[in-house]
Tab-separated table of C-alpha atoms and ligand atoms in Angstrom:
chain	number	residue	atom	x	y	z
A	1	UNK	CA	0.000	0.000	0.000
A	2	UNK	CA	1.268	3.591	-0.766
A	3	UNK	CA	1.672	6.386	1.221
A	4	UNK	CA	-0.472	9.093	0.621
A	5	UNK	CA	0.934	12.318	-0.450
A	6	UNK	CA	1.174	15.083	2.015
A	7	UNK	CA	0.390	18.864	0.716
A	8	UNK	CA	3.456	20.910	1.927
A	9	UNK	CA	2.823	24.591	1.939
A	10	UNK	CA	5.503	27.000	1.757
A	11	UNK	CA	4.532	30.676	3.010
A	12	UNK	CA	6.798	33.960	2.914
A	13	UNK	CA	6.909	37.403	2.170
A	14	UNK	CA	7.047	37.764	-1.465
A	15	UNK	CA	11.321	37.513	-2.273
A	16	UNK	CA	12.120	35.632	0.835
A	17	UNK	CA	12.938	32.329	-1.208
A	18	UNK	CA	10.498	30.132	-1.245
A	19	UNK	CA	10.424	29.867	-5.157
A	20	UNK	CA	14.055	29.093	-4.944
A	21	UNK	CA	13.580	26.714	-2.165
A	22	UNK	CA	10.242	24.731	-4.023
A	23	UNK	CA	12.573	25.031	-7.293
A	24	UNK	CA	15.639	22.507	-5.076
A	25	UNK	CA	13.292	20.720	-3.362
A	26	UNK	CA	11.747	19.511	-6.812
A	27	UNK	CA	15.360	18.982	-8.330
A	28	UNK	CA	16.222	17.060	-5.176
A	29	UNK	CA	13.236	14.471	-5.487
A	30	UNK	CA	11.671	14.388	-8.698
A	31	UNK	CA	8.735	12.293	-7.070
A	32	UNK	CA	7.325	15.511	-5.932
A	33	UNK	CA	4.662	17.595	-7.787
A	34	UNK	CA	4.570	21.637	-7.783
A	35	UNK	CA	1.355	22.801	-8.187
A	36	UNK	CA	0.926	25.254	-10.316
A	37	UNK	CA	-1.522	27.774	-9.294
A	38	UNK	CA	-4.020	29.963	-11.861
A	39	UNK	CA	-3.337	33.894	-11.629
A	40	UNK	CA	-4.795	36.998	-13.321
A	41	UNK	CA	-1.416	38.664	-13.004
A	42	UNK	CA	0.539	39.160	-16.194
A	43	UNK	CA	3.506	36.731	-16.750
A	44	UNK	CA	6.972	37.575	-16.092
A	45	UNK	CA	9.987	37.255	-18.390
A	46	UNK	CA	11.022	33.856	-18.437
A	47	UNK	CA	7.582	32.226	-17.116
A	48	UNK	CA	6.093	30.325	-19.323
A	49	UNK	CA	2.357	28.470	-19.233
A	50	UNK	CA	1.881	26.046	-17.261
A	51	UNK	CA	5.182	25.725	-15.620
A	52	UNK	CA	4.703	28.928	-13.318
A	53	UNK	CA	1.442	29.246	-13.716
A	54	UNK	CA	-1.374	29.318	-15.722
A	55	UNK	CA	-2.068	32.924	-16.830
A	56	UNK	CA	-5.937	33.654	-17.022
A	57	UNK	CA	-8.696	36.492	-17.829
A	58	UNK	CA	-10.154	37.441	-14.171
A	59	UNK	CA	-13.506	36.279	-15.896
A	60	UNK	CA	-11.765	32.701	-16.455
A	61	UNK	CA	-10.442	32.514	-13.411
A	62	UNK	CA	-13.886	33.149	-11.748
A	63	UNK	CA	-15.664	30.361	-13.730
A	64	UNK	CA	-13.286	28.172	-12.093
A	65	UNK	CA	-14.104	29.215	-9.184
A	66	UNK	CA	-17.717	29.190	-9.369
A	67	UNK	CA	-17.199	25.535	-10.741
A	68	UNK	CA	-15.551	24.544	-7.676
A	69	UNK	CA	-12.028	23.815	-9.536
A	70	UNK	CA	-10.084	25.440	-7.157
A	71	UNK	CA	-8.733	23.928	-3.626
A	72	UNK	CA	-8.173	27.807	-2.441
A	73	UNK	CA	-8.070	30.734	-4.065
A	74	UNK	CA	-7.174	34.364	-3.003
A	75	UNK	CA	-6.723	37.889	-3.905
A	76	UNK	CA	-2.989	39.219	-3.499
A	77	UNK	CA	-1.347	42.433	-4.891
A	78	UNK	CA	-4.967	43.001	-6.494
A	79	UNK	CA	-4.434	39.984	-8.707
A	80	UNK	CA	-6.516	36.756	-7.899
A	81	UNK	CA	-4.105	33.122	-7.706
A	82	UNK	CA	-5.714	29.722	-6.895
A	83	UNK	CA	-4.304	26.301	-6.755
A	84	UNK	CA	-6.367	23.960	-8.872
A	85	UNK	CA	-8.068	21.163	-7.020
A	86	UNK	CA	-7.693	17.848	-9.063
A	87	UNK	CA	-4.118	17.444	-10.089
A	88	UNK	CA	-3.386	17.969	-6.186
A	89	UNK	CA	-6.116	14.540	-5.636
A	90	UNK	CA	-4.754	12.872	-8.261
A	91	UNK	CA	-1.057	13.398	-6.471
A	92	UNK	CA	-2.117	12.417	-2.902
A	93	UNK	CA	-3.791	9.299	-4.381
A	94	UNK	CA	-0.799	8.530	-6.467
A	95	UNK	CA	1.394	8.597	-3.059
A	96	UNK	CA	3.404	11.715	-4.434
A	97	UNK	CA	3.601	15.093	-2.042
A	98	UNK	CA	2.740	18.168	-4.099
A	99	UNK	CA	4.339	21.965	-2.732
A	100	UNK	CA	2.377	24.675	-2.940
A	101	UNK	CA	4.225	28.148	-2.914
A	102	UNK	CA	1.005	30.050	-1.702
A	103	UNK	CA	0.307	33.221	0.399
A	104	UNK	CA	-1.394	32.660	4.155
A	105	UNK	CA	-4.864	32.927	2.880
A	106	UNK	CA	-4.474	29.945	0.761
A	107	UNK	CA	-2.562	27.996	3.329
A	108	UNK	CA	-4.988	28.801	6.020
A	109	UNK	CA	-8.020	27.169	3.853
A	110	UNK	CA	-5.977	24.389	2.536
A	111	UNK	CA	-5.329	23.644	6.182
A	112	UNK	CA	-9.037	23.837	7.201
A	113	UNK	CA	-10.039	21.375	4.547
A	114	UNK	CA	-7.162	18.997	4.966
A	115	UNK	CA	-5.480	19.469	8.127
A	116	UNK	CA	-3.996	15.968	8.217
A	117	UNK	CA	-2.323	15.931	5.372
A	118	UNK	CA	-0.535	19.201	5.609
A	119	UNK	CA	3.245	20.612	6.572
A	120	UNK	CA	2.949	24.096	6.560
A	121	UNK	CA	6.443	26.260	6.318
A	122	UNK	CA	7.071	30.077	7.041
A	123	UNK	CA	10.117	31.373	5.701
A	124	UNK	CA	11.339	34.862	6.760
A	125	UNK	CA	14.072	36.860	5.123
A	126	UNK	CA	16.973	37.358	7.430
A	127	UNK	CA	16.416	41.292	7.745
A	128	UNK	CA	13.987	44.044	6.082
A	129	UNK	CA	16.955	45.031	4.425
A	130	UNK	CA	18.017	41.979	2.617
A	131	UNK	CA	14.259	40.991	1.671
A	132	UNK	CA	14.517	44.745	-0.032
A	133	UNK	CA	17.684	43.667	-1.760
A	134	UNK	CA	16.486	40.123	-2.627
A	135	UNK	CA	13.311	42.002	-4.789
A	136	UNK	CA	15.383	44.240	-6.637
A	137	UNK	CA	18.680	41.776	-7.533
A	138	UNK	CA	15.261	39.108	-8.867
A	139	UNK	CA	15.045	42.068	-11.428
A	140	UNK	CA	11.791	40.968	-12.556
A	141	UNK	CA	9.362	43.762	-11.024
A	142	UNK	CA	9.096	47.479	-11.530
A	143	UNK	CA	10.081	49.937	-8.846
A	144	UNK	CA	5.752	50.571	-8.022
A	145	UNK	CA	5.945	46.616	-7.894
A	146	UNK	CA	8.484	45.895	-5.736
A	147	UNK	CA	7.358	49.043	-3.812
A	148	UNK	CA	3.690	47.328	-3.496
A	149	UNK	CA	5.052	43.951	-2.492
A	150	UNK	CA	7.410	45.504	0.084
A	151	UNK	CA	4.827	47.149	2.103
A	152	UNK	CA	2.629	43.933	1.828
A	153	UNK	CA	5.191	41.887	3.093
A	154	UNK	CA	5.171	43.313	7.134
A	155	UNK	CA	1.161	41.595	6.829
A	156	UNK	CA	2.191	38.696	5.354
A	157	UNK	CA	4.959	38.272	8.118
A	158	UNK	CA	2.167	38.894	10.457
A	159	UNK	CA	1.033	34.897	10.049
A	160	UNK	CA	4.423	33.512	11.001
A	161	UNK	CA	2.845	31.708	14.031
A	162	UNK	CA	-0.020	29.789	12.297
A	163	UNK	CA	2.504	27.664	10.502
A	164	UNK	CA	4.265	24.195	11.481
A	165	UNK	CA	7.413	25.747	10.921
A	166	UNK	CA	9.442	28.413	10.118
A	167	UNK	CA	13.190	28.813	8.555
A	168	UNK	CA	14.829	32.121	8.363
A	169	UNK	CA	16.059	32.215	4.598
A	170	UNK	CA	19.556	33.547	5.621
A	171	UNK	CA	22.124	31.313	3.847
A	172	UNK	CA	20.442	29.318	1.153
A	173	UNK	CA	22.217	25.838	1.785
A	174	UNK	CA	21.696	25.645	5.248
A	175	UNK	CA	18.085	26.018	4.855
A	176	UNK	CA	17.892	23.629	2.099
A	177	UNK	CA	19.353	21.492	4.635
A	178	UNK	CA	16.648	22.397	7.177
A	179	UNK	CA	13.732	21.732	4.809
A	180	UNK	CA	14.875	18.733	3.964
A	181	UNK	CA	15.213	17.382	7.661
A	182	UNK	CA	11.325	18.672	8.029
A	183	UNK	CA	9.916	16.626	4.891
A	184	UNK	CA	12.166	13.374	5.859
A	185	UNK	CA	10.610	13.374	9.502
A	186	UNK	CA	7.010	14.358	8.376
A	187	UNK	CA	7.306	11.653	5.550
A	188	UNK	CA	8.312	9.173	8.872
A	189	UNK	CA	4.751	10.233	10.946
A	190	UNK	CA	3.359	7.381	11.935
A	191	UNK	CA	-0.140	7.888	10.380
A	192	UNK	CA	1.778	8.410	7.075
A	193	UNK	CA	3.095	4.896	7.579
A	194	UNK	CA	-0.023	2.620	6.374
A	195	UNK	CA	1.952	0.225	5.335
A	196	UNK	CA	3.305	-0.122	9.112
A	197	UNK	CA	0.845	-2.328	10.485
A	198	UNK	CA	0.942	-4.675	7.968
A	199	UNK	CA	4.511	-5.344	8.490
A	200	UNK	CA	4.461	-5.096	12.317
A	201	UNK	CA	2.083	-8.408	11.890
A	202	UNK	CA	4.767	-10.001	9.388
A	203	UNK	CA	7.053	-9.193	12.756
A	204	UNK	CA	4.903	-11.233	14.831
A	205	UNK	CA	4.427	-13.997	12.698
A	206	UNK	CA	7.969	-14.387	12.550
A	207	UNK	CA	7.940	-14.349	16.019
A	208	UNK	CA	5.268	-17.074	16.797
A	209	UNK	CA	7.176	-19.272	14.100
A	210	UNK	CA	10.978	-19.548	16.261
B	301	ADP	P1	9.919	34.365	-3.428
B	301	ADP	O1	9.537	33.170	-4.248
B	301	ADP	O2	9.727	34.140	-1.957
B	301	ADP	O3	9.271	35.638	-3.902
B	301	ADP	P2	12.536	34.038	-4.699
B	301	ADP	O4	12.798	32.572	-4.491
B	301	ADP	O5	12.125	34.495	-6.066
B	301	ADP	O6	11.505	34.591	-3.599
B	301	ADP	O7	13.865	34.809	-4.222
B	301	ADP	C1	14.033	36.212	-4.417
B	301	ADP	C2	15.502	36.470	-4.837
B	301	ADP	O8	16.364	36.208	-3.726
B	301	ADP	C3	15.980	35.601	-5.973
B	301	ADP	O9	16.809	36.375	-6.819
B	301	ADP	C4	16.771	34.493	-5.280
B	301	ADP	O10	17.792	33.978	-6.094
B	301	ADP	C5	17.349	35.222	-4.067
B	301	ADP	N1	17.537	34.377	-2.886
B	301	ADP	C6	16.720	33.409	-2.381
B	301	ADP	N2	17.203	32.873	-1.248
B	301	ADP	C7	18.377	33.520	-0.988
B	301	ADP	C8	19.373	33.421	0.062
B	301	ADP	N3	19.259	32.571	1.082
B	301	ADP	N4	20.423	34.241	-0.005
B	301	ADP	C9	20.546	35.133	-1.027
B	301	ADP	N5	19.672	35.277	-2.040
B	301	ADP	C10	18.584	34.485	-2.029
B	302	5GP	P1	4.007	36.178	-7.459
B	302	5GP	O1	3.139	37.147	-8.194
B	302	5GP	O2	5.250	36.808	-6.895
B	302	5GP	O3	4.300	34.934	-8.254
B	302	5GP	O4	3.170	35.666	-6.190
B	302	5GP	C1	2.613	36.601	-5.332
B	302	5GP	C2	2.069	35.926	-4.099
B	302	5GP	O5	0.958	35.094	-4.437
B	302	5GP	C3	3.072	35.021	-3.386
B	302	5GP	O6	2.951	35.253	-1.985
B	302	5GP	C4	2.593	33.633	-3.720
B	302	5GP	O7	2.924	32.706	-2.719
B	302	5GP	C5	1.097	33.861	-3.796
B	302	5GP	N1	0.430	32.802	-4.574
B	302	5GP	C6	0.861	32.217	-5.719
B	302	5GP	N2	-0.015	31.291	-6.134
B	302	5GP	C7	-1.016	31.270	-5.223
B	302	5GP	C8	-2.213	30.502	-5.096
B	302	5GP	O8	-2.536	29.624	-5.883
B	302	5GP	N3	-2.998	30.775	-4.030
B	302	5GP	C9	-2.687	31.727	-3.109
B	302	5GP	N4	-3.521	31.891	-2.084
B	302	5GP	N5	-1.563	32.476	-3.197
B	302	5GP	C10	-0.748	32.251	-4.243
């Protein structure tokens, strides 16, 4: 029997990392599924459809809403992003974790509907000044953008405590290494062991035959 997939939620400010982070943790096991979330926002340089997102009309977007497609959905930076519901199903049946790289609105409902099965992660930027730095050197966003996203981020920051965990992003390795350690021990949990009992009884039986 497979395990089934857990739904791990990274949370942050918007140029803490966690894009970065999701991007390693996919490299480092290819078993694991990003899910790629619908916007209205325009796409950057470099993203393509479908692999950061896909890009939709807000009246598109809405009819997925109002057909119950999405698992969450929220408005950020005036632009409305929701994480489709079925490929994340199909992923948890399959045994394969999916990460979502969502704001706390989204983590907070996918955690109401499917406690369980979530690890939720907060990752803070080491200082103000560095998340500042970390916005401009992306070089993807205007000056009003970045502007916008900096004076979101001290709300977003504001949710820290509602989360399983929380890395400060300060050097990139060592909280590769950290994330890691938290998906290897949440992987271990018990109740995401069904396979346990089974083999616990194979223990016994080998016992009652010596
Ligand atoms: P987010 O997805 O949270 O908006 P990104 O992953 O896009 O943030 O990171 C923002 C920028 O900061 C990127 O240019 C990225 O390469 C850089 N970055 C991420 N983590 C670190 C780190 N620990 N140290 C230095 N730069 C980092
Ligand atoms: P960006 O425009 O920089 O890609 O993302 C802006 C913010 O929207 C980030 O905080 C990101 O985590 C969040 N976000 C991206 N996709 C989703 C989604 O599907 N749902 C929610 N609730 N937030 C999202």
């Amino acid at each position: 029997m497979i395990r089934r997939g857990l739904l791990l939620i990274l949370s942050s400010p918007s140029g803490a990392g966690k894009s970065t982070l999701s991007r390693m943790l996919m490299a480092w096991d290819q078993t694991m599924r990003f899910s790629v979330s619908a916007t209205t926002r325009p796409p950057r340089p470099g993203e393509a459809e479908g692999r950061e997102y896909f890009f939709r009309s807000r009246e598109a977007f809405e009819d997925m809403v109002k057909s119950g497609e999405m698992l969450e959905h929220a408005e950020v930076f005036g632009n409305l992003y929701g994480s489709p519901r079925s490929p994340v199903l199909a992923a948890m049946d399959a045994g394969r974790d999916t990460v979502f790289d969502i704001d706390w609105q989204g983590g907070q409902q996918i955690a109401q509907a499917m406690r369980d099965d979530v690890v939720s992660i907060f990752i803070l930027p080491p200082s103000i000044a560095e998340l500042d730095r970390r916005l401009r050197t992306r070089g993807q966003d205007s000056d009003t953008v970045i502007a916008g996203r900096m004076a979101k981020s001290r709300d977003e920051i504001s949710h820290w405590a509602e989360y399983d965990y929380v890395l400060v992003n300060d050097d990139l390795d060592q909280t590769f290494e950290k994330l890691k350690a938290i998906l290897t021990a949440e992987r271990l949990r018990r109740e995401r062991q069904p396979q346990l009992s089974a083999f616990v009884r194979a223990l016994n039986e080998e016992f009652e035959a010596r």
